[in-house]
Tab-separated table of C-alpha atoms and ligand atoms in Angstrom:
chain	number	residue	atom	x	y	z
A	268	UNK	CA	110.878	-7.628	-24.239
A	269	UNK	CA	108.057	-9.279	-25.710
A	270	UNK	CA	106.398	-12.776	-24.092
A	271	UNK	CA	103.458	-14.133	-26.320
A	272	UNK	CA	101.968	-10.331	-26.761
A	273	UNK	CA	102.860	-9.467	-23.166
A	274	UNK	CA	105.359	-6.398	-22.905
A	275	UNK	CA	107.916	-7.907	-19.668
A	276	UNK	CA	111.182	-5.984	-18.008
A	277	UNK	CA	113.518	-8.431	-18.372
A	278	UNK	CA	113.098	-12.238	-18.740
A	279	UNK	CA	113.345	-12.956	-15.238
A	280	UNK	CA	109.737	-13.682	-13.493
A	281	UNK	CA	107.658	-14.766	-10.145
A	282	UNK	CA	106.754	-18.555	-10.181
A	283	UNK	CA	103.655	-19.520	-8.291
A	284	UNK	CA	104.291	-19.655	-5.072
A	285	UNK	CA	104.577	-18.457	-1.412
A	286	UNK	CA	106.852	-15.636	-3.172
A	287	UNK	CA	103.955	-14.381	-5.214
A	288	UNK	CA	101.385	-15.221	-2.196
A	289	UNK	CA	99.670	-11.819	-1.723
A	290	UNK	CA	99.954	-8.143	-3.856
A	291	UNK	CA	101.901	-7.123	-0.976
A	292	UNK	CA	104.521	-9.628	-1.526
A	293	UNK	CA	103.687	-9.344	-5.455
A	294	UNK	CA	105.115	-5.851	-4.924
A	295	UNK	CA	108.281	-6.344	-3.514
A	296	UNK	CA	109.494	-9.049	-6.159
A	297	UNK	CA	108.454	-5.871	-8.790
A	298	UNK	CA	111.021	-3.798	-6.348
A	299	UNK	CA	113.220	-6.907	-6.543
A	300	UNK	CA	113.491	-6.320	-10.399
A	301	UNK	CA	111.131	-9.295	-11.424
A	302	UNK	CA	110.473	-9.092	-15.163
A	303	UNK	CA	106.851	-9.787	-14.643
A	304	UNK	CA	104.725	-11.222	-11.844
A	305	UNK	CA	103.038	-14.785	-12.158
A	306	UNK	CA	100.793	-14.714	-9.059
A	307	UNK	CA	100.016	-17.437	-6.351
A	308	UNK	CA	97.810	-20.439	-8.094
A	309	UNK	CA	93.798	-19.271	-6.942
A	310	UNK	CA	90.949	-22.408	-7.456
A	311	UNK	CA	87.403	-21.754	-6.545
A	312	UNK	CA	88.145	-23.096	-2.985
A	313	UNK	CA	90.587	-21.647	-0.753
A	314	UNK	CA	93.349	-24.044	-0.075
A	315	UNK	CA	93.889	-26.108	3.455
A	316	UNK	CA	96.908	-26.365	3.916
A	317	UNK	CA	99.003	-28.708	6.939
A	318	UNK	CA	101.783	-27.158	8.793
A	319	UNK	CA	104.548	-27.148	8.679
A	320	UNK	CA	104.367	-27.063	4.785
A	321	UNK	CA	108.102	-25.725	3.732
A	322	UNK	CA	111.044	-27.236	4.824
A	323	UNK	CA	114.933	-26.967	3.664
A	324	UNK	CA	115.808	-30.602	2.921
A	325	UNK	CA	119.614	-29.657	4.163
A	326	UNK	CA	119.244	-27.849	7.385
A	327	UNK	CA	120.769	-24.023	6.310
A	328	UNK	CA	120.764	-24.875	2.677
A	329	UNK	CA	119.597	-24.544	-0.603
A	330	UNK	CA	121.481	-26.693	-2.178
A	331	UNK	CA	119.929	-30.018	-1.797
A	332	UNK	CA	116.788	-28.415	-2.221
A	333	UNK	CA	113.165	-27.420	-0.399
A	334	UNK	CA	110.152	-29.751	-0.374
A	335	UNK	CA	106.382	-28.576	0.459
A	336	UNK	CA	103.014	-29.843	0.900
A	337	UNK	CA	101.759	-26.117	0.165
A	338	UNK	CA	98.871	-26.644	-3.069
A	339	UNK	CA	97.275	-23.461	-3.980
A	340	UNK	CA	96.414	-20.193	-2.598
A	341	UNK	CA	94.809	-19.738	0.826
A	342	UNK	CA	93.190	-16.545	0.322
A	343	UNK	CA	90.048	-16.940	-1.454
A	344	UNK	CA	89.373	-16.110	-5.131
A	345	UNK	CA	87.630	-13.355	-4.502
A	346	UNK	CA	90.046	-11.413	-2.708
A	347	UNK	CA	92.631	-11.351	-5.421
A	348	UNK	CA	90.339	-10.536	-7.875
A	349	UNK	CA	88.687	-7.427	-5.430
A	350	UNK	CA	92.302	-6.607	-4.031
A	351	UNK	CA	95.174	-8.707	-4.606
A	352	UNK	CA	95.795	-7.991	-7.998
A	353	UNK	CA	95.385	-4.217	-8.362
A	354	UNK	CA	97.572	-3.947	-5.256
A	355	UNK	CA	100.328	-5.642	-7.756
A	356	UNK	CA	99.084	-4.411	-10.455
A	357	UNK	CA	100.218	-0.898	-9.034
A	358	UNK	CA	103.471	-1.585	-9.652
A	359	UNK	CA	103.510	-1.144	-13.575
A	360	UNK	CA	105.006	-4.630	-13.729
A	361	UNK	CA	102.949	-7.057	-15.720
A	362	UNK	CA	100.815	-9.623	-13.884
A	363	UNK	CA	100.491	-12.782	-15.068
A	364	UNK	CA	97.711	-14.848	-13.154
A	365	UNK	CA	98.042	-18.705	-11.790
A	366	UNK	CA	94.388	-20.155	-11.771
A	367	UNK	CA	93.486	-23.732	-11.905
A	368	UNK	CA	92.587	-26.657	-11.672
A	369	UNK	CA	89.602	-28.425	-14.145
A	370	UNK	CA	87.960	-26.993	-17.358
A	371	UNK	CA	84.968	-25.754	-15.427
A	372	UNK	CA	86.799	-23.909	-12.507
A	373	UNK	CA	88.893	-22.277	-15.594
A	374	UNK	CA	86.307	-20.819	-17.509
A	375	UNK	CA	84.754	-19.361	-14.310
A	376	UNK	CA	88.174	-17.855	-13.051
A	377	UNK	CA	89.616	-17.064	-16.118
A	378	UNK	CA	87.523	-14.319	-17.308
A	379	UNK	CA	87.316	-12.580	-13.767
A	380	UNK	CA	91.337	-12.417	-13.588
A	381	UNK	CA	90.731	-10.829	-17.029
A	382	UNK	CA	88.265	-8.401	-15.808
A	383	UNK	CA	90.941	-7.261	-12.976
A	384	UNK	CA	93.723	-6.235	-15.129
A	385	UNK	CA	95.851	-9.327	-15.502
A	386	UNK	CA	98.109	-9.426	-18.933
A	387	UNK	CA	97.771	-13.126	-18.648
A	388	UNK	CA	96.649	-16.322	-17.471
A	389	UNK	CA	99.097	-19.216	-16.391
A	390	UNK	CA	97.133	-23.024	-15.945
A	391	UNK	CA	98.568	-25.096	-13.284
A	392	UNK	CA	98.006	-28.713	-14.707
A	393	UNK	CA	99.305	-30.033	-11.231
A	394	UNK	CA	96.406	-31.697	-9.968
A	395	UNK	CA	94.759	-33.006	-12.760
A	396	UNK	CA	94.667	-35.936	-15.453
A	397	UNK	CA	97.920	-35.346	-17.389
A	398	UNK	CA	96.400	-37.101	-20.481
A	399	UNK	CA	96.716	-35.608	-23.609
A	400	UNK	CA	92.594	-35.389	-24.266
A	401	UNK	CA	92.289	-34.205	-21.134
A	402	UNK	CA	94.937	-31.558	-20.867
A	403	UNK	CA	93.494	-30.229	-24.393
A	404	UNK	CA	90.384	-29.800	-22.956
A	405	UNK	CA	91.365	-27.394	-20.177
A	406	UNK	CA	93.405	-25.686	-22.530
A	407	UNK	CA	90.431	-25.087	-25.032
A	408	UNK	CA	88.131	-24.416	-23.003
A	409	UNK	CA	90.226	-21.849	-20.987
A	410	UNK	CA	91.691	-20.401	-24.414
A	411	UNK	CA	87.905	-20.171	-25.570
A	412	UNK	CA	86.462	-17.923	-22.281
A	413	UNK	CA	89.285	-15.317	-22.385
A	414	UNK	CA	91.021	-12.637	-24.957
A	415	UNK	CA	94.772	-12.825	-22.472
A	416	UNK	CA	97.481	-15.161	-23.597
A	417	UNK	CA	97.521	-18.242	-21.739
A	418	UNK	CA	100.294	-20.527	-20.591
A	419	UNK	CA	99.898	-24.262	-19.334
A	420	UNK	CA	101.996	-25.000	-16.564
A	421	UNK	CA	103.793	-28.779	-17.026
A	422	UNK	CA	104.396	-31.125	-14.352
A	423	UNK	CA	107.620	-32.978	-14.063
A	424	UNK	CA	105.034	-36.278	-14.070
A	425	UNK	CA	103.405	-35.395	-17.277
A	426	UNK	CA	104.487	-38.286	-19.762
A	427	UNK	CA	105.159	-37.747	-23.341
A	428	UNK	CA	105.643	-34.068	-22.940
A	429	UNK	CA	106.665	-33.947	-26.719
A	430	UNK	CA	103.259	-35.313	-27.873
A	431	UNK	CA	101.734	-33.148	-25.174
A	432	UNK	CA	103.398	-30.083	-26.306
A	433	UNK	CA	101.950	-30.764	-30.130
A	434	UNK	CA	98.883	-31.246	-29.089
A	435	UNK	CA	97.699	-27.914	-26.486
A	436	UNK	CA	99.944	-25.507	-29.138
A	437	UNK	CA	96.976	-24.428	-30.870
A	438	UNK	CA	95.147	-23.729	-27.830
A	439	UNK	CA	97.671	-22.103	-25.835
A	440	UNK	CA	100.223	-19.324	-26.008
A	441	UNK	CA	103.051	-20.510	-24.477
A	442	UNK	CA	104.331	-23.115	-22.112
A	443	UNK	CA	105.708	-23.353	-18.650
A	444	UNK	CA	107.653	-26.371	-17.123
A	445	UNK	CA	108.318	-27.369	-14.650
A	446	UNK	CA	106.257	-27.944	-11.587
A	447	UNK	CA	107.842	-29.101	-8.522
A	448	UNK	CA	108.941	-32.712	-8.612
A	449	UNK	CA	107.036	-35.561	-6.533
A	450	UNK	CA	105.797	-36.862	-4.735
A	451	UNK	CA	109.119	-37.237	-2.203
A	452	UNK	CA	109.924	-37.702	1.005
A	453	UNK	CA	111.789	-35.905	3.341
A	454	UNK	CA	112.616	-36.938	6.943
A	455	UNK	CA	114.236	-35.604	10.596
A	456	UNK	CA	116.007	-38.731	11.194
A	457	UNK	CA	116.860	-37.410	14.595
A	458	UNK	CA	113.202	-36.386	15.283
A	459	UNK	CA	111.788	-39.982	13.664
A	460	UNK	CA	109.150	-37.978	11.408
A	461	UNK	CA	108.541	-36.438	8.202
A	462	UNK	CA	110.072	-32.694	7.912
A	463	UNK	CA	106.224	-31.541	6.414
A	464	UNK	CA	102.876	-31.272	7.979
A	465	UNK	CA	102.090	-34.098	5.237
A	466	UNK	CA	104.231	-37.256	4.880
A	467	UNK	CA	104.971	-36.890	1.067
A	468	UNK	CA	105.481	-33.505	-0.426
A	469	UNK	CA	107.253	-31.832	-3.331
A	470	UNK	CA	110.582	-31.321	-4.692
A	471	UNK	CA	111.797	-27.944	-5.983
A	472	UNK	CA	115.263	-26.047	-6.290
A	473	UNK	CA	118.384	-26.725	-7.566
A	474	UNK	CA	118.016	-30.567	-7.528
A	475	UNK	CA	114.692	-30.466	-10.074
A	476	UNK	CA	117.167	-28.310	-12.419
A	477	UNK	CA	118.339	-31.140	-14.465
A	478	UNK	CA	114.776	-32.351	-15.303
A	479	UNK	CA	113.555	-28.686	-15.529
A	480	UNK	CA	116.347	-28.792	-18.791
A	481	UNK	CA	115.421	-31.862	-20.013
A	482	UNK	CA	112.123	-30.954	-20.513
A	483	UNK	CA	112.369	-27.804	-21.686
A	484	UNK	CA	114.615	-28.979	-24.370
A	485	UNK	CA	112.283	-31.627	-25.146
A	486	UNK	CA	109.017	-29.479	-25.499
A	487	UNK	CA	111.601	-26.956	-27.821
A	488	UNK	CA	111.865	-29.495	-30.497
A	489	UNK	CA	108.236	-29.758	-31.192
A	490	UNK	CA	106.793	-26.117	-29.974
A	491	UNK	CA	107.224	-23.024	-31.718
A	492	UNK	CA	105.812	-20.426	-29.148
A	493	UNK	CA	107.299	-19.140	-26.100
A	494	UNK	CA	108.801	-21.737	-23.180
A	495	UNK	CA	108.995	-20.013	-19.993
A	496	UNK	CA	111.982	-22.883	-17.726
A	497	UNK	CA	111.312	-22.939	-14.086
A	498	UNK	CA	113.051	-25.024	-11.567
A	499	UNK	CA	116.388	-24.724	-9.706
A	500	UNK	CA	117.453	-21.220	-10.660
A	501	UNK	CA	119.241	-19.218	-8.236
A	502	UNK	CA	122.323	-17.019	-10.688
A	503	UNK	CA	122.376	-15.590	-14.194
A	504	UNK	CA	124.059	-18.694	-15.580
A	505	UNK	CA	120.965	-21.359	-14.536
A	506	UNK	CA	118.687	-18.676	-16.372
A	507	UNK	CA	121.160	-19.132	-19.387
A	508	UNK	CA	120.892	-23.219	-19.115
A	509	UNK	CA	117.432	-22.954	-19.814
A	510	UNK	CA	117.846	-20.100	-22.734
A	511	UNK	CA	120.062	-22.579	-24.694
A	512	UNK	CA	117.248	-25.551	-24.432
A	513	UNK	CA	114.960	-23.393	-26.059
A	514	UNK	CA	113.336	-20.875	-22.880
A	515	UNK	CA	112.341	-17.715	-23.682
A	516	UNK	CA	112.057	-16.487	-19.815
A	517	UNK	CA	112.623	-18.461	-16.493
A	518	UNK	CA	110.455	-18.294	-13.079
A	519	UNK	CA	112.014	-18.237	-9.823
A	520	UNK	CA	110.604	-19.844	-6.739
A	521	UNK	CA	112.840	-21.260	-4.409
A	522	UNK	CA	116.240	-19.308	-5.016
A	523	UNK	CA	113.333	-16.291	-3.898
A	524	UNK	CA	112.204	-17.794	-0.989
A	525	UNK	CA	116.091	-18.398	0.256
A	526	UNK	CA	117.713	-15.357	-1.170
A	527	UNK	CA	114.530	-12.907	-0.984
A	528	UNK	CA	113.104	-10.767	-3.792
A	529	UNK	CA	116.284	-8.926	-5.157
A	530	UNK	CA	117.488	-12.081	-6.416
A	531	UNK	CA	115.204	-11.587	-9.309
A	532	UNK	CA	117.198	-8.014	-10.454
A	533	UNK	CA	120.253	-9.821	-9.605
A	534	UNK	CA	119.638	-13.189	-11.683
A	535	UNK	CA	118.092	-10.295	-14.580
A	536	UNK	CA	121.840	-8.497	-14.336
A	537	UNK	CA	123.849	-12.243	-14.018
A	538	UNK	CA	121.943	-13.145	-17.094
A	539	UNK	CA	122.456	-9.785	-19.463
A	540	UNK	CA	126.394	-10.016	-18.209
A	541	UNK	CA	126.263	-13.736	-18.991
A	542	UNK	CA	124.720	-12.713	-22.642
A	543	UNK	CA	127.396	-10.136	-23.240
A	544	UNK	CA	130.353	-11.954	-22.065
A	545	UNK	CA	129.318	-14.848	-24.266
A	546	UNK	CA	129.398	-12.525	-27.430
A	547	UNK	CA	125.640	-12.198	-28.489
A	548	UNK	CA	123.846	-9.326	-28.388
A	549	UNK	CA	120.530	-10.131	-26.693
A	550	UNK	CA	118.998	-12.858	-24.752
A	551	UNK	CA	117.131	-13.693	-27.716
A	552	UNK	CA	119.831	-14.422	-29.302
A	553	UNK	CA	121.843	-16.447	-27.382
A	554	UNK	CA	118.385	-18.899	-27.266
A	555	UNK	CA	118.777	-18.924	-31.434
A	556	UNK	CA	122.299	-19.916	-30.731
A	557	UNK	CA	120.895	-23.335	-29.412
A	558	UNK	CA	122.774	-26.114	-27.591
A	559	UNK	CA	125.966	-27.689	-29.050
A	560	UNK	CA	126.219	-32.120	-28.664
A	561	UNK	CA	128.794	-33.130	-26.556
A	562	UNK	CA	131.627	-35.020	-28.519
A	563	UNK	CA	132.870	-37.972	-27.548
A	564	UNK	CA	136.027	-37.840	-25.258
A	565	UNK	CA	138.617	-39.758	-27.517
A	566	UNK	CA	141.722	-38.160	-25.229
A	567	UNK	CA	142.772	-39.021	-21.377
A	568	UNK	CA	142.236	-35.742	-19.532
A	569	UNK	CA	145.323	-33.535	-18.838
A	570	UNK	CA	145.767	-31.541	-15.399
A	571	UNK	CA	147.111	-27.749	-16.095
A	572	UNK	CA	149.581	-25.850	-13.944
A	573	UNK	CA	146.699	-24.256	-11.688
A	574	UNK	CA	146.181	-27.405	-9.875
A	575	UNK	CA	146.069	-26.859	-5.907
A	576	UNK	CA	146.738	-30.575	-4.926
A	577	UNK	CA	143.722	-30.666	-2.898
A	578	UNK	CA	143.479	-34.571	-4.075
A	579	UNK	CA	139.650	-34.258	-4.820
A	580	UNK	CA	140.045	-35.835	-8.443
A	581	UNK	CA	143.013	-38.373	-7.181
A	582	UNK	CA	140.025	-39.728	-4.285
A	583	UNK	CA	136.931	-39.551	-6.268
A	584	UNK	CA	138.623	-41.238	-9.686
A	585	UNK	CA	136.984	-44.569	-10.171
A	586	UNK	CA	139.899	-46.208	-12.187
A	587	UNK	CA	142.646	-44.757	-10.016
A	588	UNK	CA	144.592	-43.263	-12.918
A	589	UNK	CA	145.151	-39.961	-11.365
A	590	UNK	CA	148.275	-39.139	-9.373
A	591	UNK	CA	148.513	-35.713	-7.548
A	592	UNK	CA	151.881	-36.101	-6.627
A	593	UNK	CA	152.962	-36.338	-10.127
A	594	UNK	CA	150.037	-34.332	-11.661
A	595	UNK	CA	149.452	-37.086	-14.137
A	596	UNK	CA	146.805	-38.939	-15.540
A	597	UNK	CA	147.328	-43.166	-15.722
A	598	UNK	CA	146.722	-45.085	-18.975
A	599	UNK	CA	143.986	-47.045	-16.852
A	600	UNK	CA	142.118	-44.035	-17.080
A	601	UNK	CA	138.677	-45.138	-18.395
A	602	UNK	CA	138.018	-41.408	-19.818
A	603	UNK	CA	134.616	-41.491	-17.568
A	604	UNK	CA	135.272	-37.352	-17.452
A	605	UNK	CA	134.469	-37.727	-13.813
A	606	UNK	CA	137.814	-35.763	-12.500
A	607	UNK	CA	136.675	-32.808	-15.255
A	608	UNK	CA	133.745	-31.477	-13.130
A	609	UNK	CA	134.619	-32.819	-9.669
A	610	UNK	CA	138.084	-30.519	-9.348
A	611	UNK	CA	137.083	-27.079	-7.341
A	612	UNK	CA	139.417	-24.544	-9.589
A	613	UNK	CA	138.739	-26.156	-13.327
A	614	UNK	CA	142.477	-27.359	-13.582
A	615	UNK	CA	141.274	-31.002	-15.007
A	616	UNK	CA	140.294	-30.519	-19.428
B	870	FMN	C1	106.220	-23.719	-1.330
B	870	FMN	C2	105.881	-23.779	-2.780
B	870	FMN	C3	104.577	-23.516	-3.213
B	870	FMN	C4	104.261	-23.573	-4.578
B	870	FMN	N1	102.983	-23.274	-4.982
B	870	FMN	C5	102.685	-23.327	-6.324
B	870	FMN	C6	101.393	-22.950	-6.782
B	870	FMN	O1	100.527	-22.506	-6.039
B	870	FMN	N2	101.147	-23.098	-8.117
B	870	FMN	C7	102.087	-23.533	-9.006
B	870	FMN	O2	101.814	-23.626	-10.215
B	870	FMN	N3	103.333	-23.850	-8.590
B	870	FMN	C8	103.650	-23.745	-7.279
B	870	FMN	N4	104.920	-24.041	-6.871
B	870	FMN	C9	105.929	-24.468	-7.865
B	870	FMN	C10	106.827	-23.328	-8.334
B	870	FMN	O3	106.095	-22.318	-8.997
B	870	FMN	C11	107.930	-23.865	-9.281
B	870	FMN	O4	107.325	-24.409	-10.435
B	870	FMN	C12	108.788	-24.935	-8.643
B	870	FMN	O5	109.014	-24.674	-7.282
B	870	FMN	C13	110.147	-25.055	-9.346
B	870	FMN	O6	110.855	-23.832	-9.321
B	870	FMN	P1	111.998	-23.475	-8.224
B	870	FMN	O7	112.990	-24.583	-8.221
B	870	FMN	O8	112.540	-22.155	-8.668
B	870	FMN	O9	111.283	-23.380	-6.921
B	870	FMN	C14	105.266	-23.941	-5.516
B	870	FMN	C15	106.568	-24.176	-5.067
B	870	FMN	C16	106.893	-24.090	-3.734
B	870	FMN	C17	108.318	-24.343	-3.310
């Protein structure tokens, strides 16, 4: 498929990352079926990083998320541009380079990732001014010093992302959002300390999901070209969340680092089953399909016969309308919708 002039596998990439750290690792994700590879953010100084610098916030789990204090790559510039990036490049898999940070360090790095091979540039905008003059600036300036498409990488921090959006389009290709949420803070209670090298770090997995959507679908309603969603994917059906606000492709960062580097062939194969199942032909189209509003819940909800009694909804309702015992739903029921999501085997509509 086609990204902003870039011919990818499938629409299921590398994020910036420890996952896309080296061409070595860059390599397996391309075994791992990754539809292209965005590579580890480079600056014009190798990064110092403090250890430890990637924690699971739930010991054993990625469910409640990671948080690091890891900033960009700690191999120096001109390694990946001597090395790094033909060793990924060897894969036949497109290679999408992560540079940043100012207008100056762009317009040095940007041509030189050019130069070795890359099919484009992504912009991290993570560490500087998220004003709108500002943020145009890197963008033109980068735009202006290379021939590649180029993506600018939103943080979840970045305020009016709409007006944002309007404003880089002509000088980019495409957008990518989001960045890993922060700053947050993570603690060993039983150990009295942070869980990071630093005290605060950042947020990522499937808790950032939610505001991943959000502003996707925000930056859809204003931008015309290509949205790549990353945060909090781990199956085919997250990938599909982000398709219906308006994505054209999804990154994968955390689900990689917990599952390894098949998950991206295996969120790639969720996805196309998720596609087919749901009628449409392509990805593509299932993105034109768009997002249907919510209507308003005028009913009381109704449990059906495959209800296991396991009391979940009868516990958690708020209004105490729900009786297990009689599988029926109280006229004190407040319609909050609650029950709906919280029962295990879908038996609450
Ligand atoms: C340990 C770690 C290091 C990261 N390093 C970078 C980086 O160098 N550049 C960048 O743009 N994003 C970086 N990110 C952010 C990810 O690319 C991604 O935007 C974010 O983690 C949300 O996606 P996820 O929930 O799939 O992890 C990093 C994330 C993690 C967890």
């Amino acid at each position: 498929m086609d990204l902003a002039g870039i011919e990818i596998r499938n629409p299921v990439l590398t994020a910036a990352g420890p996952t896309s750290q080296s061409g070595a690792i860059l390599l397996e994700a391309a075994r791992g079926g990754a539809g292209a590879l965005v590579t580890k953010t480079i600056c014009t100084r190798r990064a110092l990083v403090k250890h430890p610098n990637i924690a699971c916030i739930q010991q054993g789990s990625i469910s409640k998320g990671m948080v690091n204090c890891e900033t960009w790559s700690e191999i120096p510039w001109e390694q990946w541009i001597e090395k790094e990036y033909a060793i990924a490049e060897s894969s036949g898999v497109k290679v999408i380079a992560s540079i940043g940070y100012t207008a100056d360090e762009l317009v040095f790095l940007g041509p030189k990732v050019e130069d070795a091979g890359a099919s484009g540039i992504e912009f991290s905008t993570h560490y500087i001014s998220k004003s709108i003059g500002s943020l145009m600036e890197v963008a033109k300036s980068l735009k202006e010093s290379v021939s590649i498409p180029i993506f600018a990488k939103i943080s979840p921090s970045t305020e009016n992302v709409k007006e944002v959006a309007r404003a880089i389009e002509p000088f980019v290709d495409g957008i990518v959002a989001i960045n890993t949420l922060g700053p947050v803070l993570a603690i060993d209670a039983r150990a009295k300390r942070p869980l990071l090298g630093e005290r605060y770090g950042w947020l990522s997995g499937p808790p950032i999901k939610p505001v991943a959507l959000r502003i996707v679908s925000e930056i859809s309603e204003v931008f015309k070209k290509p949205i790549i969603g990353v945060g909090g994917i781990s199956k085919g059906i997250d990938a599909a969340e982000f398709l219906m606000c308006g994505a054209s492709a999804v990154e994968v960062c955390t689900a990689a680092l917990y599952w390894g580097p098949n998950i991206y062939g295996k969120i790639a194969g969720e996805l196309e089953e998720f596609v087919r199942e749901s009628g449409h032909s392509c990805a593509e189209e299932l993105r034109a399909s768009a997002l249907h509003e919510r209507e308003e819940m005028t009913k009381k909800p109704e449990i059906a016969d495959n209800c296991t009694a396991c009391g979940i909804c009868e516990r958690a309702c708020p209004s105490r309308a729900i009786s297990i015992e009689k599988k029926t739903v109280s006229d004190s029921c407040t319609r909050c919708g609650l029950c709906i999501t919280i029962c295990p085997v879908r038996a609450i509509a």
